[in-house]
Coordinates of C-alpha atoms and ligand atoms in Angstrom, one line a residue:
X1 CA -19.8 -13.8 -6.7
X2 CA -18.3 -10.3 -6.1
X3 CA -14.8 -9.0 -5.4
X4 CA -14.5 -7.6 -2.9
X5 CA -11.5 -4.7 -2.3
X6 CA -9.3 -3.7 0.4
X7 CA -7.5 -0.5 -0.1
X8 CA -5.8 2.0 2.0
X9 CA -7.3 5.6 2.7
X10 CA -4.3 7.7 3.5
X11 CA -0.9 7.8 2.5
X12 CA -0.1 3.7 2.7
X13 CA 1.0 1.7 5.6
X14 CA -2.0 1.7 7.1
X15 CA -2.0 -2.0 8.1
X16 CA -3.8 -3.0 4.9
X17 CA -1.0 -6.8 5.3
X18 CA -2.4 -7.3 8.6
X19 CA -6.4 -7.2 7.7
X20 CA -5.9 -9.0 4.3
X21 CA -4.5 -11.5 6.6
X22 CA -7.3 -11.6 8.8
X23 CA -9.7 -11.9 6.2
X24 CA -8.3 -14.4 4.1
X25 CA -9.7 -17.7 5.4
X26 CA -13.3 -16.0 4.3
X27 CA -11.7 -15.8 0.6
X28 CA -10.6 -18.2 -1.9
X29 CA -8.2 -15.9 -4.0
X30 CA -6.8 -12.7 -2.3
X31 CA -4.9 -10.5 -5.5
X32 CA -2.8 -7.5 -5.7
X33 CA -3.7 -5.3 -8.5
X34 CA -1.1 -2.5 -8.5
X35 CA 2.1 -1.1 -6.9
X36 CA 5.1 -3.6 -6.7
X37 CA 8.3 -3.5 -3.7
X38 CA 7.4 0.1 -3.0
X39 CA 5.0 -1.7 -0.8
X40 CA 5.9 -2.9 2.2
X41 CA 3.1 -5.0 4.1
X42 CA 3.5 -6.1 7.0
X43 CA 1.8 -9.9 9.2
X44 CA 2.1 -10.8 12.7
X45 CA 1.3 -13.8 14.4
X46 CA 3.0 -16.3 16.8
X47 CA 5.4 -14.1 17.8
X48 CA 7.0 -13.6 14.0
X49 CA 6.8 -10.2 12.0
X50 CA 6.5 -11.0 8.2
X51 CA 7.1 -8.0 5.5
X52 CA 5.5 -8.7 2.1
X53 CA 6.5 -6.4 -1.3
X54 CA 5.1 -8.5 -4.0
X55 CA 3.5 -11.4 -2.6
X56 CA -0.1 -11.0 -1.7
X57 CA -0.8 -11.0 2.2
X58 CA -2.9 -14.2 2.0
X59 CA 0.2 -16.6 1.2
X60 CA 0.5 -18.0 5.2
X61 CA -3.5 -19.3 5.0
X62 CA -3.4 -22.5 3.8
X63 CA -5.5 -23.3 0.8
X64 CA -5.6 -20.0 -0.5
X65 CA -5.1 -18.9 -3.8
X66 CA -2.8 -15.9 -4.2
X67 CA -2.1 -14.0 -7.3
X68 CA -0.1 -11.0 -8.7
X69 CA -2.2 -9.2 -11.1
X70 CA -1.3 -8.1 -14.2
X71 CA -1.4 -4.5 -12.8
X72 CA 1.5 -4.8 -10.3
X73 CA 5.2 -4.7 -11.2
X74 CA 7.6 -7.0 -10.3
X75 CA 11.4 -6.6 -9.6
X76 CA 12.7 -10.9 -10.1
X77 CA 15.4 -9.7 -7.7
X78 CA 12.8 -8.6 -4.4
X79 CA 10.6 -11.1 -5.7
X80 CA 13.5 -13.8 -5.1
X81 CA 14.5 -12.7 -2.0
X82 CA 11.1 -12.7 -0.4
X83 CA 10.6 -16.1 -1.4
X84 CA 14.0 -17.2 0.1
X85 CA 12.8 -15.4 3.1
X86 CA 9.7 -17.6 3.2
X87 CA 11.4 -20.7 2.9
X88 CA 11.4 -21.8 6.4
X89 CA 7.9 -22.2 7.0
X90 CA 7.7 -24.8 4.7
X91 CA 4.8 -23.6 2.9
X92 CA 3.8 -25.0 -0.9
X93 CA 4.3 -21.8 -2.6
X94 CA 4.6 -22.9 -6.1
X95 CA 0.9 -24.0 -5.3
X96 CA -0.5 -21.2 -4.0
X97 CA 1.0 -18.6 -5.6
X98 CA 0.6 -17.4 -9.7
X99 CA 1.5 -15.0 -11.5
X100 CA -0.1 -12.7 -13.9
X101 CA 1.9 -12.7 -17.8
X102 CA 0.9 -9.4 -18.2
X103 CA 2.3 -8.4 -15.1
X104 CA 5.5 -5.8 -16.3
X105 CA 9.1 -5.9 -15.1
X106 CA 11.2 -3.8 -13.2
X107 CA 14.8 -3.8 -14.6
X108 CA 17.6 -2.8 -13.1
X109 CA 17.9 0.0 -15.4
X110 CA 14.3 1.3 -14.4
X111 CA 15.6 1.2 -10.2
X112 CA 19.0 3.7 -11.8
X113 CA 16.5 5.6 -13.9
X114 CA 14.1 6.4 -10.1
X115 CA 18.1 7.5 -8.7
X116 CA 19.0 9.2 -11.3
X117 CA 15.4 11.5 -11.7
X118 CA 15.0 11.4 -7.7
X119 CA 18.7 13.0 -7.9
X120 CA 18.0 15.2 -10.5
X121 CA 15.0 16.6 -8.8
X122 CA 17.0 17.7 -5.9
X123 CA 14.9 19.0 -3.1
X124 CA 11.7 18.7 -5.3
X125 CA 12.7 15.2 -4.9
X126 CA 9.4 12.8 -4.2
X127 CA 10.8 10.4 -2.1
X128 CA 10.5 7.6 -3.9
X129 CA 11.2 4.1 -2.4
X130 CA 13.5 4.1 -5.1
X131 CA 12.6 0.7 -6.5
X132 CA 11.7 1.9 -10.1
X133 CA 8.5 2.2 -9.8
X134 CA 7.4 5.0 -11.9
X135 CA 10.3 4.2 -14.9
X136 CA 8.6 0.6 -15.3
X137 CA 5.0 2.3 -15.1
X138 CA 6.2 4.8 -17.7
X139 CA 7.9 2.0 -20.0
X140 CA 4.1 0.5 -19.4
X141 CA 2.3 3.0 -20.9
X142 CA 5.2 4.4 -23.0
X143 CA 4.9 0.7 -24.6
X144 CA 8.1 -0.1 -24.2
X145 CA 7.7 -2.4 -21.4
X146 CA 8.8 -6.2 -20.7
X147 CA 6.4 -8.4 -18.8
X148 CA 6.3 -11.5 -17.3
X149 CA 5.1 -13.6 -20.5
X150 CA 8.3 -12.2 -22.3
X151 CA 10.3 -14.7 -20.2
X152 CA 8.7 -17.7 -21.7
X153 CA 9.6 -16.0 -25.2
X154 CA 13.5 -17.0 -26.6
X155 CA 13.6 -13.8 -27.3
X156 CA 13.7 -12.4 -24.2
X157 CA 16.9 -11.5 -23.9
X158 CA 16.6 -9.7 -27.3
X159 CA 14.2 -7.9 -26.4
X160 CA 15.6 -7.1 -22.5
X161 CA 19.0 -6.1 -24.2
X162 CA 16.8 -3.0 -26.6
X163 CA 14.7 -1.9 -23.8
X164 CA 18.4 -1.3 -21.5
X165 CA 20.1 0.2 -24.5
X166 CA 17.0 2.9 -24.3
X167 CA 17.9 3.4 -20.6
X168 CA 21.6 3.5 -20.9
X169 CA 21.0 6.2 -23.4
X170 CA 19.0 8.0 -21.1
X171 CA 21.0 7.7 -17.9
X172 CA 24.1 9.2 -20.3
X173 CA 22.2 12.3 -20.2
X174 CA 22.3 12.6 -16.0
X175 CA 26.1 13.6 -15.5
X176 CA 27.8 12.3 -13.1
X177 CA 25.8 9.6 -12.0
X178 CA 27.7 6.1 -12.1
X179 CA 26.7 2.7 -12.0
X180 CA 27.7 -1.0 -12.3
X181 CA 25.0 -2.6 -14.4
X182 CA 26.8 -6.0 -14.7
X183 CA 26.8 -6.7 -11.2
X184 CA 22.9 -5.6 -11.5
X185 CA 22.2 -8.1 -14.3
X186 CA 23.6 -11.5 -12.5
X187 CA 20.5 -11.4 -9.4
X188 CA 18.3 -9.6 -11.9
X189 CA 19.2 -12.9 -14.6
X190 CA 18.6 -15.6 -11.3
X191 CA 15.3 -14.1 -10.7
X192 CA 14.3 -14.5 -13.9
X193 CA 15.0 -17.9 -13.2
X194 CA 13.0 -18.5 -10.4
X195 CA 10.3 -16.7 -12.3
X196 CA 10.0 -18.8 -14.6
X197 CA 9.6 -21.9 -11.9
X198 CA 6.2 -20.3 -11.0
X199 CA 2.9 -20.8 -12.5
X200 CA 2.5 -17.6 -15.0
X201 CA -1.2 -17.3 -15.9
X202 CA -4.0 -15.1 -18.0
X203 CA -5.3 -14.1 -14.4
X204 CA -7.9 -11.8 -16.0
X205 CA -9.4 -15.3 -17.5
X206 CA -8.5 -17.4 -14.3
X207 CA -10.3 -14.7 -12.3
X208 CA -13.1 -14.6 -14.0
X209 CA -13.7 -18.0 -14.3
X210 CA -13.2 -18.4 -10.8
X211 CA -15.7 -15.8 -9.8
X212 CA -18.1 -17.7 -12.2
X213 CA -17.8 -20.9 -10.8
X214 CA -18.6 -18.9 -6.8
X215 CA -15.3 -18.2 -5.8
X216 CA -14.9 -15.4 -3.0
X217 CA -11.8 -13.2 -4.0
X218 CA -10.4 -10.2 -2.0
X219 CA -8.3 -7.4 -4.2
X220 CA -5.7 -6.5 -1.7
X221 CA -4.3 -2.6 -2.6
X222 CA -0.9 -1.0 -1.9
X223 CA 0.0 2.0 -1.3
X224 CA -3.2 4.8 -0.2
X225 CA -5.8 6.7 -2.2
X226 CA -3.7 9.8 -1.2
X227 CA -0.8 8.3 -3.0
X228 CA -3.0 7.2 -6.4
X229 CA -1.4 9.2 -9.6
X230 CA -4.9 10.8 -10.1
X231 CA -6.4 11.9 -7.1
X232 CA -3.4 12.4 -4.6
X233 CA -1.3 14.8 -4.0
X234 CA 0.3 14.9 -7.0
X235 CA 3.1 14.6 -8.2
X236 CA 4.1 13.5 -4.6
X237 CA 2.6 10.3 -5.2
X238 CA 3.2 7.1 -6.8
X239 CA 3.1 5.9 -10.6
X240 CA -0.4 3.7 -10.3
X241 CA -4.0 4.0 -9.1
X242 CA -4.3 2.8 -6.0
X243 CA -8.1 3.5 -5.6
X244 CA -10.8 0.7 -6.0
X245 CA -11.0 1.3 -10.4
X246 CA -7.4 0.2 -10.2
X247 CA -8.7 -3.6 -9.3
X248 CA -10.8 -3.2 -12.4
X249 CA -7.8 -2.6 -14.5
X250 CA -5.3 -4.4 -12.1
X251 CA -6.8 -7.9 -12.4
X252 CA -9.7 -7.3 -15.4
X253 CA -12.4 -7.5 -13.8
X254 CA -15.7 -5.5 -14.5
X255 CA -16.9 -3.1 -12.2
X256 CA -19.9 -4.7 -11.8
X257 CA -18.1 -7.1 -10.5
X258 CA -16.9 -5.2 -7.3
X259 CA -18.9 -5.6 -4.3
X260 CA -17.2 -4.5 -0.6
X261 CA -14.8 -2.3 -0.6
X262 CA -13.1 -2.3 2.9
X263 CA -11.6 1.6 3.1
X264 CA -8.7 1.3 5.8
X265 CA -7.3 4.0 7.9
X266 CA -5.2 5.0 11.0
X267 CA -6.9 6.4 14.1
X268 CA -3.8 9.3 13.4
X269 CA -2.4 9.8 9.9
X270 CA 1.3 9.1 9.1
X271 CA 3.0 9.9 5.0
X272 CA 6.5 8.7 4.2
X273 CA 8.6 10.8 1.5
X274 CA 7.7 13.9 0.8
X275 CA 4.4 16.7 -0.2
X276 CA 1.6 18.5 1.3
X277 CA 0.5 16.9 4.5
X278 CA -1.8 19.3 6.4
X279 CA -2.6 17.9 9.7
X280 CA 2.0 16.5 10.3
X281 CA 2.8 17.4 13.5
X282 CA 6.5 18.8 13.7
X283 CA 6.3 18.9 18.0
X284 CA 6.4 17.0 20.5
X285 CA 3.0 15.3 20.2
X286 CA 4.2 14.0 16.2
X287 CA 7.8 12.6 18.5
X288 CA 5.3 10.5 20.4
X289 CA 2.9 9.0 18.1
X290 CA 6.1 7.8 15.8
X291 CA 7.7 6.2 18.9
X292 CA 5.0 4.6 20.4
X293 CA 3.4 3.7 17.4
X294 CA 6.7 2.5 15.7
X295 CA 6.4 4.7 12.8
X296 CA 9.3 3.7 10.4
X297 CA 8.9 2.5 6.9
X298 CA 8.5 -1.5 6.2
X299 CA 10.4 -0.9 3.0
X300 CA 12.9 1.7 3.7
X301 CA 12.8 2.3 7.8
X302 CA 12.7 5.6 6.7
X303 CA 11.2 7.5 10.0
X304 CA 7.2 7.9 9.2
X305 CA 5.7 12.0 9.2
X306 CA 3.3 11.8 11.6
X307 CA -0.2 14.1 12.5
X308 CA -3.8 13.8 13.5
X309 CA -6.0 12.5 11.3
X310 CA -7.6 14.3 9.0
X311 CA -11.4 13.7 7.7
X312 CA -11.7 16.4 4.7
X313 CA -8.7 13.9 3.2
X314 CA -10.5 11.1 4.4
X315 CA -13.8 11.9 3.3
X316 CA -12.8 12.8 -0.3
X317 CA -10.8 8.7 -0.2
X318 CA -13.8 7.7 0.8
X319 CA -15.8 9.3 -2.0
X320 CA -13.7 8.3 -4.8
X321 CA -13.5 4.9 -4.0
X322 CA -17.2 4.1 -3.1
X323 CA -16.4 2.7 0.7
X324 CA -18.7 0.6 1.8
X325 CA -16.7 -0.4 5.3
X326 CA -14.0 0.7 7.3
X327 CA -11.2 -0.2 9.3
X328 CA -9.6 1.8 12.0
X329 CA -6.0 0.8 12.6
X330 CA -3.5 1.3 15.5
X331 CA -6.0 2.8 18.1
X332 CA -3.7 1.4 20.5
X333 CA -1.6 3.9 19.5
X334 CA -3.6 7.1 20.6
X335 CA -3.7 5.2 24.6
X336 CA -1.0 8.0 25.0
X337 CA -2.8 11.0 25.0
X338 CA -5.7 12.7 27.3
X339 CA -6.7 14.8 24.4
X340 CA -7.3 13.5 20.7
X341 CA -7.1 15.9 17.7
X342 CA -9.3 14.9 14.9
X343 CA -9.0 18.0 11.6
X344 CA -12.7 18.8 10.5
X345 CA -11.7 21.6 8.0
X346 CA -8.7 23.6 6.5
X347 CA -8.1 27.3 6.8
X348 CA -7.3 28.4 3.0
X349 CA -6.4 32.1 2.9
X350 CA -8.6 32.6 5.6
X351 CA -11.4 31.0 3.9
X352 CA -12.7 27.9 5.9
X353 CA -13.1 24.7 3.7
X354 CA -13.7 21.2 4.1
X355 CA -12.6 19.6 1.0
X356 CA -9.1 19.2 -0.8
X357 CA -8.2 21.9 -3.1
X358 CA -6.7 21.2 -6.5
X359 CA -3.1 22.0 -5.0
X360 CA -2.2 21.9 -1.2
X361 CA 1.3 21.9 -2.4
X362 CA 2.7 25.2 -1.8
X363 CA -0.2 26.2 -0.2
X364 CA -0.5 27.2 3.9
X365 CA -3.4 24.9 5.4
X366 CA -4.2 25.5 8.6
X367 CA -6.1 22.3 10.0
X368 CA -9.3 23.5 12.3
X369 CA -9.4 21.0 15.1
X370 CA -12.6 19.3 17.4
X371 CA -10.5 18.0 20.4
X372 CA -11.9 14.5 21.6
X373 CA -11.1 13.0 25.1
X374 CA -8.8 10.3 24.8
X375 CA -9.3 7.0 26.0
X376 CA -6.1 6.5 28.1
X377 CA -5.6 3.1 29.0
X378 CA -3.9 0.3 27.4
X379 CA -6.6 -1.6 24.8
X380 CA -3.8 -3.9 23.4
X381 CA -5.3 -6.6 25.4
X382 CA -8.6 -6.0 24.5
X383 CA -10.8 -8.6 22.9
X384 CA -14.1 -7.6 23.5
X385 CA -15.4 -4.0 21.4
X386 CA -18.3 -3.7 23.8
X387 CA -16.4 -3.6 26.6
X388 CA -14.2 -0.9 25.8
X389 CA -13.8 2.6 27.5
X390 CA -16.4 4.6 26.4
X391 CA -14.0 7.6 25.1
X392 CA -13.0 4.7 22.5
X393 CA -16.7 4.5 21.5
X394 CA -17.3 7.9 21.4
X395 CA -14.4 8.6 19.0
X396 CA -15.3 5.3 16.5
X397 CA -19.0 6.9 17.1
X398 CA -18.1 10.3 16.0
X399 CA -15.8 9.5 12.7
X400 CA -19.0 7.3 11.8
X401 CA -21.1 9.9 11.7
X402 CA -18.3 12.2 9.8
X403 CA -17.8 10.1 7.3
X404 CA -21.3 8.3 7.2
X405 CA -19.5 4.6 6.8
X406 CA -19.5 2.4 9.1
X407 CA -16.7 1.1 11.1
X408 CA -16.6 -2.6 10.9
X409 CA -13.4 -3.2 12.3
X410 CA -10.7 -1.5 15.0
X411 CA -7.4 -2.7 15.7
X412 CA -5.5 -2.6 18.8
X413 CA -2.0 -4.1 18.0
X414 CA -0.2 -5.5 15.8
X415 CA -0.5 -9.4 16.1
X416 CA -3.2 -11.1 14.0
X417 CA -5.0 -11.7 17.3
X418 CA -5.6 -7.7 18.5
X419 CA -8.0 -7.2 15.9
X420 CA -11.9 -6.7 17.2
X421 CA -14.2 -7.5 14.0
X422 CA -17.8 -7.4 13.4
X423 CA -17.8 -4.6 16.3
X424 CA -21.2 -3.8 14.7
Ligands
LIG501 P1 0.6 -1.7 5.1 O1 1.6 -1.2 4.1 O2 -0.7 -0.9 4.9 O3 0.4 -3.2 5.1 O4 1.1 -1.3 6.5 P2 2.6 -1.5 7.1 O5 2.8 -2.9 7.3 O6 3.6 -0.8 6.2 O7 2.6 -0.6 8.4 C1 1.7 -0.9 9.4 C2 2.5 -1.1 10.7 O8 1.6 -1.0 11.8 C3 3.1 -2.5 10.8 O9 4.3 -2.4 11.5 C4 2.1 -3.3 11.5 O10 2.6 -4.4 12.2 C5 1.6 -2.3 12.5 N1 0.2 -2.4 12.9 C6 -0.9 -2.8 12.2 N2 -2.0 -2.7 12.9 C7 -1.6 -2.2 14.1 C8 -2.3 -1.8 15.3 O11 -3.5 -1.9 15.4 N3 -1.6 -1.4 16.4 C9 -0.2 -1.2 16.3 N4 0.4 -0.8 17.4 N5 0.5 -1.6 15.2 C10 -0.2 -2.0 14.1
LIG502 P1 2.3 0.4 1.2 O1 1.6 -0.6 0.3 C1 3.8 4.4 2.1 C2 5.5 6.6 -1.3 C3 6.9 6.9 -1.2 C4 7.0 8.2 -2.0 C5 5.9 8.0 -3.1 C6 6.4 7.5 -4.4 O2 3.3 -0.3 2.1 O3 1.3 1.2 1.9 P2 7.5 5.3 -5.4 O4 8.4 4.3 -4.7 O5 6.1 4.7 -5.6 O6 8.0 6.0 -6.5 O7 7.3 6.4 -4.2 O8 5.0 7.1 -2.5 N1 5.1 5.2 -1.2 C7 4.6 4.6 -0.1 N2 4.3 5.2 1.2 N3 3.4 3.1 1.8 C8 3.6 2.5 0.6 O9 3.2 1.3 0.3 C9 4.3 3.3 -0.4 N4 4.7 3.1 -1.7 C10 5.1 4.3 -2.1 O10 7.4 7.1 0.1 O11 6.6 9.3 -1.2
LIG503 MG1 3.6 -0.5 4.1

């Protein structure tokens, strides 16, 4: 059997929580490979909103494995309160739910050290979610990292109390900035706890196995290609790769190994936190999409940037992570407009290209537009593809033939339910 891989095309959030979801009961194992609670995924169904960080979207499908691979990195204290937070739907979570030991830690001194550098940057600041991300990704491959198979070691705390006397010696050197790191350490400690309750695995042998034995397993991604350290935007990106070689190193398997991979992507384009985003719209028409299409971060509830999409960034996604399917999120969304936007190229010093250069920091891109007519009606109730206006068609027709994948799936709301699949 192969595993299959959902990842996200743009800049995150692009529903990736709510199509795991719906996919899950045709998988045995859905696993995160990368990112940790800078993610913020987001469920819906009978009438309750769930937000994920950690915990792979396929938890609320009953007999389901889910597992965090040893590429993601896990903060005990998010982790804990996410599983409190799931504690009234009575669900055997201890059952369904193991962890990777190679999986690395976020201290508490790794979330002061993303502060302290996000403060030290000053407006070159990258808008980090500010969960320590990059410090824990750079103790990773600085190899100074803890992981999660330290905990069963008794010398855990040995080794926990070096790596902070590293960090404290760091943060000296950012003046000014203060901090209480006892009354860090006591949820930090309890999480570690609770951690150690759970299942803690080789997952790169469990996986493996597992896919031997016929096993269907989904790779769920966080984050979006246009976020991945290597081929976004950087440095306005995250710390991990979030394209589809990430599940290769995320959960060890081989990339022979990967079949699908399910590229997913708004109908508009939204970023969160700062950089080069060509096609943001800072009028009226960007006011409209985040209000109607409640663009506000499931982490931070920081307001979403908003603009049309944009295919030259969506066809390069595409390339580097070998799409084989798409999903088009949100179309609901668009309902409000008579005219869609959709960027074809970029005006570059008046040269007229359709690829991203190697900086578009900096750099004034003027996105050429193809207007589309909108479809202007409301398709939140609508449950049949085939019966859709025709406008609707004519757009999922024309980004097929842009970016030569087809589009498998379109989502018109939220819940679990406004989701049309197999719509070819
Ligand atoms: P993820 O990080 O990729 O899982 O995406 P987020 O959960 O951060 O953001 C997606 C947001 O859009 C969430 O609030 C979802 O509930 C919502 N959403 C997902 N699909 C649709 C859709 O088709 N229409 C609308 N209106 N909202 C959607
Ligand atoms: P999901 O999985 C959207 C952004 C942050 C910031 C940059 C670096 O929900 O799609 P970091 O905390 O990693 O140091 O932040 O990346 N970012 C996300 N934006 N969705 C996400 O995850 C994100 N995770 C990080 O806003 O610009
Ligand atoms: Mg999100």
């Amino acid at each position: 059997m192969k595993v299959d891989v959902l990842l996200g095309l743009q800049w995150g959030d692009e529903g990736k929580g709510k199509i795991v979801d719906v996919l899950t009961p045709n998988y045995s194992i859905i696993a995160r490979f990368q990112g940790g609670p800078n993610a913020g995924h987001t469920l819906e169904f009978e009438g309750i909103k769930h937000v994920l960080h950690t915990i792979p979207s396929g938890i609320f499908r009953k007999d389901v494995l889910n597992i965090i691979g040893n590429g993601v990195v896990i903060d005990p204290v998010i982790f804990q309160k996410e599983i409190e937070k799931l504690a009234p739907f009575n669900m055997d979570i201890k059952k369904n739910l193991l962890i990777s030991k190679k999986a690395h830690l976020i201290l508490p001194t790794h979330r002061l050290l993303d502060q302290a550098s996000e403060a030290a940057k000053g407006i070159n600041k990258i808008g980090s979610t500010l969960k320590g991300i990059g410090p824990t990704y750079m103790d990773k491959t600085g190899r100074n990292g803890l992981r999660v198979g330290d905990i069963l070691s008794p010398k855990f705390k040995e080794k926990y109390d070096a790596l902070v006397e590293k960090h404290v010696g760091i943060l000296k050197h950012h003046e000014g900035f203060e901090y209480n790191l006892t009354e860090l350490e006591a949820p930090f400690f309890e999480g570690i706890e609770l951690l150690r309750s759970f299942t803690c695995i080789d997952s790169e042998q469990f996986l493996n196995k597992e896919l031997k034995a016929g096993k269907r397993i989904l790779a769920e991604g966080a984050q979006g290609t246009m976020l991945d350290i290597d081929f976004g935007t950087y440095p306005f990106v995250t710390s991990s790769n979030t394209v589809t070689a990430g599940t290769c190193t995320g959960l060890g398997v081989a990339p022979t190994t990967i079949g699908s991979v399910i590229g997913i992507f708004k109908a508009y384009c939204t970023r969160v936190g700062s950089g080069p985003f060509p096609t943001e719209l800072m009028d009226e028409d960007g006011e409209k999409i985040r209000k109607e299409g409640n663009e506000f971060g499931s982490t931070t509830g920081r307001p979403r940037r908003c603009g049309w999409i944009d295919l030259p960034a969506l066809k390069y996604a595409i390339m580097i992570n070998g799409v084989t399917e798409l999903s088009m999120m949100k179309a609901d969304v668009l309902s409000i407009f008579d005219t869609i936007k959709v960027c074809t190229h970029y005006k570059i010093n008046g040269e007229i290209v359709d690829y991203l250069p190697f900086d578009i920091d900096g750099v004034e891109i003027t996105p050429i537009y193809k207007e589309l007519r909108g479809w202007n009606c409301d398709l939140t109730d609508l449950h049949n593809y085939a019966s859709s206006s025709q406008a609707l068609k004519d757009y999922v027709t024309y980004l097929e033939k842009e970016l030569e994948v087809p589009i498998t799936v379109v989502s018109v709301g939220p819940d679990r339910k406004q989701t049309l699949q197999n719509i070819k």
